[in-house]
Each structure stands twice: as structure tokens, then as C-alpha cells.
Amino acid sequence: MPATVIHSVLLITGGVPASNAWVRFAGGRVSAIGMGNSWRSAGTGEAAGSIGEQAGDVEVIDGSGAILTPGFIDIHVHGGGGAANEAGAEAIRRVLSTHREHGTTRAVLSLVTGRPADLVDHLEVIAGLTNSLPGVLGSHLEGPFLADEYRGAHDPAMLRSPRPEETAAMLAAANGTLRQITLAPELPGAEAAIRAFVDAGIAVAIGHTSATYEQALAAFGAGASILTHTFNGMPGLHHRAPGPIAAAVDSPHVTLELINDGVHVHPALAKMLFALAPGRVALITDAMVAACAHDGDYMLGSLPVRVNDGVARLVEGGSIAGSTLTLDVALRQTVTECGVDLAAAVSALTEHPARAIGRGHDLGALEPGYLADAVLLDASLHVKQVWVEGQATLTD
Ligand SMILES: [Zn+2]
């Protein structure tokens, strides 16, 4: 693979914008970054610090007027392009390629609540893809250990309390590729489950929960480290009952997921969250099968869903059932409608989600040594090109 130099861009990484910057990719990693015209001499000299490239074999891209960011990382996505993660390897390829056109270079594949045997099967499929299909970071179990009162679009017949045998079976099936599990900490047996998952190196997320402030604080104290789609599937902020959101804000190690599509959370509250937990918001899609597909009738796990004007709701009860969001739209919503600073918004879909799943050392930044995942955006924040491990993926 030839090396690539993208120059004259507004580079945004680590929460800091740098104008007239350049980035060089070689051997699938970022090999060097710099400013101005120094990229011209960086190919042959010491500055390149390159890995296995040949002098002269360099693709040069003039990024004048464009913005370069690390690849977007979605740690909570169920589907897209008419495909769902539960439908097997081919469907997962489709989900990834659909979201990649919108800047997502890596994703943790979310699974909705289902029968134990089915969840084990899905975990095995994703485990098989995690080390072979670029872009798959592993799996996210959203359920089945969720609170009925805040179940959202999860099948009530399949919700249950955690039992050690079932958590052990999940861990075995995932074979080290389960990255995240969402559970309700107030359920019987949840405390032991949180410990077991945290000990296995899995990010435990609190969500679809009726937990009080105190219960949520205890769960975060026991090692839970993510709040699943903040505001959705949980009690809201109340001045006499602060609930799980305040507990997450008060726990400095916790990342707060946000579905910022203008439907799930009012822009005023989305903006407030960035102010309440600076450096800790992770923009997610929670996208379901209808993202980048047409309106109509779909299934979310075992439940029928109808999508109207891009808003997915359960046919029975009308609860919001995932989103049809992509991360580029979330970025524009965050900057344009919520007034969040562009660099802070970019961190929320790169650096913060990478750190939340323990990949802050090689993903979510454009610095020498990091994987060469990047997104080139025009001035209106629309995606122009996407690189995964140094390879350009969009053809038009
Ligand atoms: Zn979800």
C-alpha cells in the first residue's frame, strides 16, 4: 500500500484544531504529522518516521478548505442500510459499509434483548468477525438484564435478572470480544454481574434502568463506566430525585452516551450535557435497520417497528425504537443546533468513545503510531473521504 499525505487541512485531534496541517499515513498507521509545507520533505527524511514505505511511492491529497478528523467510532449501533447485527455476517458487512459512508470507521455491534441461546449465537458470529473484518470492535449486549419500567424497545417477555450461569455463557461465547454490556443495576444479582464483567475487562454500562441516584452511584463505584443513551431509558434529572444522570455526571470516570438526532433529546438538554460532563460525552447512533434505508415496517429483535419520517417507533405502545441516525448527522446537529464547539464535538465521536472501550491508545486520535483511520469533511461537515488503516474507502 502506498503512503498517503493529506495536506493543507484543518486538523482536529485531541480536542484541538490546527490549521494548514498535514498528516502522513504509512503501513496502516499515522507515521507523521506537521504544519505548512514541511510534508514535501517529510517523505525521505527523518521526519517521516515511516513504517515500511518506499520513497516516491506516496499519494498526495490537497485538503485545502477541508477538515480532517480521526475516524468516527460508534460504540452503540444495531444496524443500517436495511440490515441488522442479529442477521449474520453478511448483514454486519452491510451495516458497517452503510455507516462508513457517514464517517464511522469502527463500531461496537449492539445486540438487542433476545433468548439466551440466540444471544450466544450472535456473540459467536461477532467474535468471529472481530479479528477478521476491519471496523468490527466487538459486541455490545443491550440487555437482557434491563428494567421492565424503562425497557423502551426491548421485548418484555425476554427481560430477566442476571444469573452467574448466563453471564458465564455470554463471556465464553464472546471469547474476549464483548466490549460493552448495558444493564440495570437495581436488579437482583446485578452487583455480582457488574463485578464479573468488569473483571473480564468489559465496559459495564448503566441503562434501561429505574435506578436512584444512590443505586447508580454504587454501580459506578463498583466499576460501571458508561451511561447508555443518557436521558433515554431512565428517570430524567429531577431536583429532588437526581437519578442515574446526576450519578454519572458525579463519577469522573464515566462516559455518557448521547443520541443527538434532535428527536431523542431536546437540543437544549444535549447542549447542557456537554457543559455538565466536558470531555466525557460519546455521540452514538443507536441506529437500527432503517438507518439509510426507507421508511416502513421493520423488526427490532423480536418486536415490530414502524419508521415514519426517519423516526422509528414500536408498533405497539409507540415507544421510540432506536434511531436512523448516522454520526455525521450527529456531528452537524451537535455543532449547528446545540452550539457545541467543533473540536469538542469531534472528540465526542472519536477520542471519548475510543477511551470508553479501552482503545484510547491506538484509536480516536491522529497522532504518530495511531491506526490511520480518518475522515475528511467539507466546511459544512459533510463527509468527502474516509480512510480505514490508511486505505481510502469511498470511491465517488
Ligand atoms: Zn440500543
Coordinates of C-alpha atoms and ligand atoms in Angstrom, one line a residue:
M1 CA 0.0 0.0 0.0
P2 CA 1.4 3.4 -0.9
A3 CA 1.9 6.0 1.8
T4 CA -0.6 8.9 1.8
V5 CA -0.1 12.5 2.6
I6 CA -3.2 14.8 3.2
H7 CA -2.1 18.4 3.4
S8 CA -3.4 21.9 3.9
V9 CA -6.3 20.7 6.1
L10 CA -7.8 22.0 9.3
L11 CA -6.7 19.0 11.5
I12 CA -8.8 18.4 14.6
T13 CA -7.5 15.8 17.0
G14 CA -7.2 15.7 20.8
G15 CA -9.8 18.5 21.1
V16 CA -7.5 21.0 19.4
P17 CA -7.9 22.5 15.8
A18 CA -4.7 23.1 13.8
S19 CA -5.0 25.0 10.5
N20 CA -2.7 24.3 7.5
A21 CA -1.7 20.9 8.9
W22 CA -0.8 17.7 7.2
V23 CA -0.9 14.0 8.1
R24 CA 1.0 11.1 6.6
F25 CA -0.2 7.5 6.7
A26 CA 2.1 4.6 6.1
G27 CA 1.8 0.9 6.9
G28 CA -1.8 1.4 8.1
R29 CA -0.7 3.9 10.8
V30 CA -0.2 7.6 11.2
S31 CA 3.5 7.9 10.5
A32 CA 3.9 11.7 10.9
I33 CA 2.0 15.0 11.3
G34 CA 3.2 18.5 10.7
M35 CA 2.4 22.0 9.5
G36 CA 2.6 24.1 6.3
N37 CA 4.8 22.8 3.5
S38 CA 7.0 20.5 5.6
W39 CA 5.2 17.5 4.2
R40 CA 7.2 17.9 1.0
S41 CA 10.4 16.9 2.7
A42 CA 9.0 14.6 5.2
G43 CA 8.8 11.6 2.8
T44 CA 12.5 10.9 2.6
G45 CA 14.0 12.4 5.7
E46 CA 13.9 11.6 9.4
A47 CA 10.6 13.4 9.9
A48 CA 8.5 10.7 8.2
G49 CA 9.4 8.1 10.9
S50 CA 7.6 5.7 8.5
I51 CA 6.9 2.1 8.7
G52 CA 7.8 0.1 5.6
E53 CA 7.2 2.7 2.9
Q54 CA 9.2 3.2 -0.3
A55 CA 10.5 6.7 -1.2
G56 CA 8.4 8.2 -4.0
D57 CA 5.5 5.8 -3.5
V58 CA 3.2 8.4 -2.0
E59 CA -0.3 9.5 -2.8
V60 CA -0.7 13.2 -2.1
I61 CA -4.1 14.8 -1.4
D62 CA -4.6 18.5 -1.3
G63 CA -7.2 19.1 1.5
S64 CA -7.4 22.8 1.1
G65 CA -10.6 24.1 2.7
A66 CA -11.4 20.7 4.3
I67 CA -11.3 19.4 7.8
L68 CA -9.5 16.1 8.8
T69 CA -10.6 14.3 11.9
P70 CA -9.9 10.8 13.3
G71 CA -12.3 8.1 12.2
F72 CA -15.7 8.2 13.9
I73 CA -16.2 5.4 16.5
D74 CA -19.8 4.3 17.2
I75 CA -19.9 2.2 20.4
H76 CA -23.7 1.6 20.1
V77 CA -25.2 0.7 16.8
H78 CA -27.7 -2.0 15.9
G79 CA -28.0 -1.8 12.1
G80 CA -28.3 0.3 9.0
G81 CA -28.8 0.0 5.2
G82 CA -31.7 -2.4 5.8
A83 CA -29.5 -4.8 7.8
A84 CA -29.3 -5.7 11.5
N85 CA -26.4 -7.1 13.5
E86 CA -28.5 -10.1 14.5
A87 CA -28.9 -11.2 10.9
G88 CA -25.4 -12.7 10.5
A89 CA -22.0 -11.8 8.9
E90 CA -23.3 -10.6 5.5
A91 CA -25.7 -8.2 7.2
I92 CA -23.0 -6.9 9.5
R93 CA -20.8 -6.1 6.5
R94 CA -23.7 -4.1 5.2
V95 CA -24.2 -2.3 8.5
L96 CA -20.5 -1.3 8.5
S97 CA -20.3 -0.2 4.9
T98 CA -23.5 1.9 5.3
H99 CA -22.2 3.8 8.3
R100 CA -18.7 4.1 6.8
E101 CA -20.1 6.4 4.1
H102 CA -21.0 8.7 7.0
G103 CA -17.6 8.6 8.7
T104 CA -17.8 5.6 11.1
T105 CA -14.6 3.7 10.7
R106 CA -15.1 1.4 13.7
A107 CA -18.2 0.1 15.6
V108 CA -19.1 -1.9 18.6
L109 CA -22.0 -4.0 17.3
S110 CA -25.1 -3.8 19.6
L111 CA -27.5 -6.7 20.2
V112 CA -31.0 -6.2 21.5
T113 CA -32.5 -8.3 24.2
G114 CA -33.2 -11.8 23.0
R115 CA -33.4 -15.5 24.0
P116 CA -30.2 -16.8 25.8
A117 CA -29.4 -19.2 23.0
D118 CA -29.8 -16.6 20.3
L119 CA -27.6 -14.1 22.1
V120 CA -24.9 -16.7 22.4
D121 CA -25.1 -17.4 18.7
H122 CA -24.9 -13.7 17.8
L123 CA -22.0 -13.2 20.2
E124 CA -20.2 -16.0 18.4
V125 CA -20.7 -14.5 15.0
I126 CA -19.4 -11.2 16.1
A127 CA -16.4 -12.8 17.8
G128 CA -15.6 -14.5 14.5
L129 CA -15.6 -11.1 12.7
T130 CA -13.8 -9.1 15.3
N131 CA -10.3 -10.0 14.2
S132 CA -11.1 -10.6 10.6
L133 CA -13.4 -7.8 9.4
P134 CA -11.8 -4.3 9.7
G135 CA -14.1 -2.0 11.6
V136 CA -15.6 -4.5 14.0
L137 CA -14.5 -3.6 17.5
G138 CA -16.6 -6.4 19.2
S139 CA -20.1 -6.7 20.6
H140 CA -22.4 -4.7 22.9
L141 CA -25.1 -6.5 24.7
E142 CA -28.0 -4.2 25.4
G143 CA -29.9 -6.4 27.7
P144 CA -31.4 -8.8 28.7
F145 CA -30.7 -7.6 32.2
L146 CA -32.9 -4.4 31.9
A147 CA -35.7 -2.8 34.0
D148 CA -39.2 -3.5 32.7
E149 CA -40.4 0.0 33.5
Y150 CA -37.7 1.6 31.2
R151 CA -37.4 -1.2 28.7
G152 CA -38.0 1.0 25.7
A153 CA -38.0 -1.2 22.6
H154 CA -36.8 -4.4 24.3
D155 CA -39.1 -7.4 24.4
P156 CA -40.6 -7.5 28.0
A157 CA -41.0 -11.3 27.8
M158 CA -37.2 -11.7 27.5
L159 CA -36.1 -9.4 30.3
R160 CA -34.5 -11.1 33.3
S161 CA -32.2 -10.7 36.2
P162 CA -28.6 -11.7 35.8
R163 CA -27.6 -15.2 36.8
P164 CA -24.0 -16.3 37.0
E165 CA -24.5 -19.3 34.6
E166 CA -25.9 -17.0 31.9
T167 CA -23.2 -14.3 32.3
A168 CA -20.5 -17.1 32.1
A169 CA -22.1 -18.5 28.9
M170 CA -22.1 -15.0 27.4
L171 CA -18.4 -14.4 28.2
A172 CA -17.5 -17.8 26.8
A173 CA -19.4 -17.2 23.5
A174 CA -17.9 -13.7 23.1
N175 CA -14.4 -15.2 23.6
G176 CA -12.8 -11.9 24.6
T177 CA -14.8 -9.7 22.1
L178 CA -17.6 -8.5 24.3
R179 CA -16.8 -4.8 24.7
Q180 CA -19.8 -3.4 26.5
I181 CA -22.9 -4.6 28.3
T182 CA -25.9 -2.4 29.3
L183 CA -27.7 -3.5 32.5
A184 CA -30.0 -2.1 35.2
P185 CA -28.0 -2.1 38.5
E186 CA -31.1 -2.3 40.7
L187 CA -32.0 -5.8 39.6
P188 CA -31.3 -8.7 41.9
G189 CA -27.8 -10.2 41.1
A190 CA -26.7 -7.1 39.2
E191 CA -23.9 -6.3 41.7
A192 CA -22.2 -9.7 41.2
A193 CA -22.7 -9.4 37.4
I194 CA -21.1 -6.0 37.3
R195 CA -18.1 -7.3 39.1
A196 CA -17.8 -10.4 36.8
F197 CA -18.0 -8.3 33.6
V198 CA -15.6 -5.6 34.9
D199 CA -13.1 -8.3 36.0
A200 CA -13.3 -9.7 32.4
G201 CA -12.3 -6.2 31.1
I202 CA -15.7 -5.3 29.7
A203 CA -17.2 -1.8 30.0
V204 CA -20.3 -2.1 32.0
A205 CA -23.0 0.5 31.1
I206 CA -25.9 1.5 33.2
G207 CA -29.1 1.9 31.2
H208 CA -32.8 1.0 30.7
T209 CA -32.9 1.4 34.4
S210 CA -35.1 2.9 37.2
A211 CA -32.0 3.2 39.5
T212 CA -32.0 6.0 42.0
Y213 CA -29.0 8.4 42.3
E214 CA -27.6 6.3 45.1
Q215 CA -28.0 2.9 43.3
A216 CA -26.4 4.3 40.1
L217 CA -23.6 5.9 42.1
A218 CA -22.9 2.5 43.8
A219 CA -22.8 0.8 40.4
F220 CA -20.3 3.3 39.1
G221 CA -18.4 2.8 42.3
A222 CA -18.3 -0.9 41.6
G223 CA -16.7 -0.3 38.2
A224 CA -19.5 0.5 35.7
S225 CA -18.1 3.2 33.4
I226 CA -20.7 4.2 30.8
L227 CA -24.3 5.6 30.9
T228 CA -26.3 4.2 28.0
H229 CA -28.0 6.8 25.8
T230 CA -28.2 9.5 28.5
F231 CA -31.8 10.7 29.1
N232 CA -33.4 7.8 27.2
G233 CA -34.5 4.7 29.1
M234 CA -34.0 6.2 32.6
P235 CA -35.6 8.7 35.0
G236 CA -34.8 12.2 34.0
L237 CA -32.9 14.8 36.1
H238 CA -35.2 15.9 38.9
H239 CA -34.3 18.4 41.6
R240 CA -35.4 16.1 44.4
A241 CA -34.6 12.8 42.6
P242 CA -31.4 13.3 40.7
G243 CA -31.3 9.7 39.3
P244 CA -28.7 8.0 37.2
I245 CA -27.8 11.0 35.1
A246 CA -26.6 13.0 38.0
A247 CA -24.7 10.0 39.3
A248 CA -22.9 9.6 36.0
V249 CA -22.0 13.3 36.0
D250 CA -20.7 13.0 39.5
S251 CA -18.5 10.0 38.6
P252 CA -15.5 11.4 36.7
H253 CA -14.5 8.0 35.1
V254 CA -17.9 7.6 33.4
T255 CA -18.6 8.2 29.7
L256 CA -22.1 9.5 28.9
E257 CA -23.6 8.3 25.6
L258 CA -25.9 10.7 23.7
I259 CA -28.2 10.1 20.7
N260 CA -28.1 13.6 19.3
D261 CA -30.6 13.3 16.4
G262 CA -32.9 16.1 17.5
V263 CA -35.6 13.5 18.3
H264 CA -34.3 11.5 21.3
V265 CA -33.1 14.5 23.3
H266 CA -34.0 18.2 23.0
P267 CA -31.1 20.3 21.7
A268 CA -31.1 22.4 25.0
L269 CA -30.5 19.3 27.1
A270 CA -27.9 17.9 24.6
K271 CA -26.1 21.2 24.9
M272 CA -26.4 21.1 28.7
L273 CA -24.9 17.6 28.8
F274 CA -21.7 18.8 27.0
A275 CA -21.4 21.5 29.7
L276 CA -22.1 19.2 32.6
A277 CA -19.7 16.5 31.6
P278 CA -17.0 18.1 29.5
G279 CA -14.6 15.6 27.9
R280 CA -17.0 12.7 28.7
V281 CA -19.8 12.7 26.1
A282 CA -19.8 10.0 23.5
L283 CA -22.0 10.6 20.5
I284 CA -23.6 7.3 19.4
T285 CA -26.2 6.5 16.8
D286 CA -28.2 3.6 18.4
A287 CA -29.1 3.2 14.7
M288 CA -31.5 0.4 13.7
V289 CA -32.0 -1.4 10.4
A290 CA -33.8 1.6 8.8
A291 CA -30.9 4.0 9.0
C292 CA -30.0 5.0 5.5
A293 CA -33.0 2.9 4.3
H294 CA -36.6 3.8 3.5
D295 CA -39.5 4.4 5.9
G296 CA -41.7 1.4 6.5
D297 CA -42.2 -1.7 8.7
Y298 CA -39.2 -3.4 10.2
M299 CA -38.3 -5.7 13.1
L300 CA -36.1 -4.7 16.1
G301 CA -35.1 -8.0 17.6
S302 CA -38.5 -9.7 18.1
L303 CA -40.6 -6.5 18.1
P304 CA -42.3 -4.9 15.1
V305 CA -41.3 -1.3 14.4
R306 CA -42.7 1.4 12.1
V307 CA -40.5 4.1 10.7
N308 CA -42.1 7.4 9.7
D309 CA -40.0 10.4 8.5
G310 CA -37.0 8.6 9.8
V311 CA -38.4 8.2 13.4
A312 CA -38.6 4.6 14.5
R313 CA -41.4 3.6 17.0
L314 CA -42.7 0.3 18.3
V315 CA -46.0 -0.6 16.5
E316 CA -47.4 -1.5 20.0
G317 CA -47.1 1.3 22.5
G318 CA -45.3 3.8 20.3
S319 CA -42.0 3.9 22.3
I320 CA -39.0 5.2 20.3
A321 CA -37.2 2.2 18.9
G322 CA -33.7 3.2 18.1
S323 CA -32.7 5.8 15.6
T324 CA -32.0 6.2 11.9
L325 CA -29.1 8.5 12.8
T326 CA -25.5 8.4 11.3
L327 CA -22.6 10.0 13.1
D328 CA -22.0 12.8 10.5
V329 CA -25.6 13.9 11.1
A330 CA -25.0 13.8 14.9
L331 CA -21.9 15.9 14.4
R332 CA -23.8 18.6 12.5
Q333 CA -26.7 18.5 15.0
T334 CA -24.2 19.0 17.9
V335 CA -22.4 21.9 16.3
T336 CA -25.2 23.6 14.4
E337 CA -28.3 23.1 16.7
C338 CA -26.6 22.7 20.1
G339 CA -23.8 25.3 19.6
V340 CA -21.1 22.9 20.8
D341 CA -17.6 23.9 19.8
L342 CA -16.5 21.8 16.7
A343 CA -13.3 20.4 18.3
A344 CA -15.3 19.3 21.4
A345 CA -18.0 17.7 19.2
V346 CA -15.3 15.8 17.2
S347 CA -13.8 14.5 20.4
A348 CA -17.3 13.1 21.3
L349 CA -17.3 10.8 18.3
T350 CA -13.6 9.9 18.2
E351 CA -11.5 10.2 21.4
H352 CA -14.2 9.7 24.0
P353 CA -15.8 6.5 22.6
A354 CA -12.3 5.0 21.9
R355 CA -11.4 5.6 25.6
A356 CA -14.7 4.3 26.8
I357 CA -13.9 0.8 25.4
G358 CA -10.3 0.8 26.3
R359 CA -8.9 1.8 22.9
G360 CA -7.7 5.3 23.7
H361 CA -4.1 4.2 23.0
D362 CA -4.5 3.4 19.3
L363 CA -7.9 4.8 18.1
G364 CA -9.6 8.1 18.3
A365 CA -6.7 10.4 17.5
L366 CA -4.4 11.3 14.6
E367 CA -1.0 11.1 16.2
P368 CA 2.0 9.1 15.1
G369 CA 1.5 5.4 15.9
Y370 CA -2.3 5.6 16.0
L371 CA -4.2 3.5 13.4
A372 CA -4.7 5.5 10.2
D373 CA -8.5 5.9 10.5
A374 CA -9.6 9.3 9.3
V375 CA -12.5 11.4 7.9
L376 CA -12.2 14.3 5.5
L377 CA -15.1 16.7 5.9
D378 CA -16.1 19.7 3.8
A379 CA -16.7 23.1 5.5
S380 CA -20.3 22.2 6.1
L381 CA -19.3 18.9 7.8
H382 CA -20.3 16.5 5.1
V383 CA -18.1 13.5 4.5
K384 CA -15.8 13.7 1.5
Q385 CA -13.5 10.7 2.2
V386 CA -12.9 8.0 4.8
W387 CA -9.7 6.1 5.5
V388 CA -9.5 2.8 7.4
E389 CA -6.0 1.8 8.3
G390 CA -4.7 4.1 5.6
Q391 CA -6.9 2.8 2.9
A392 CA -9.4 5.2 1.3
T393 CA -12.9 3.6 1.3
L394 CA -15.2 5.9 -0.7
T395 CA -14.9 5.7 -4.4
D396 CA -17.0 8.6 -6.0
Ligands
ZN1 ZN -29.5 0.5 21.6

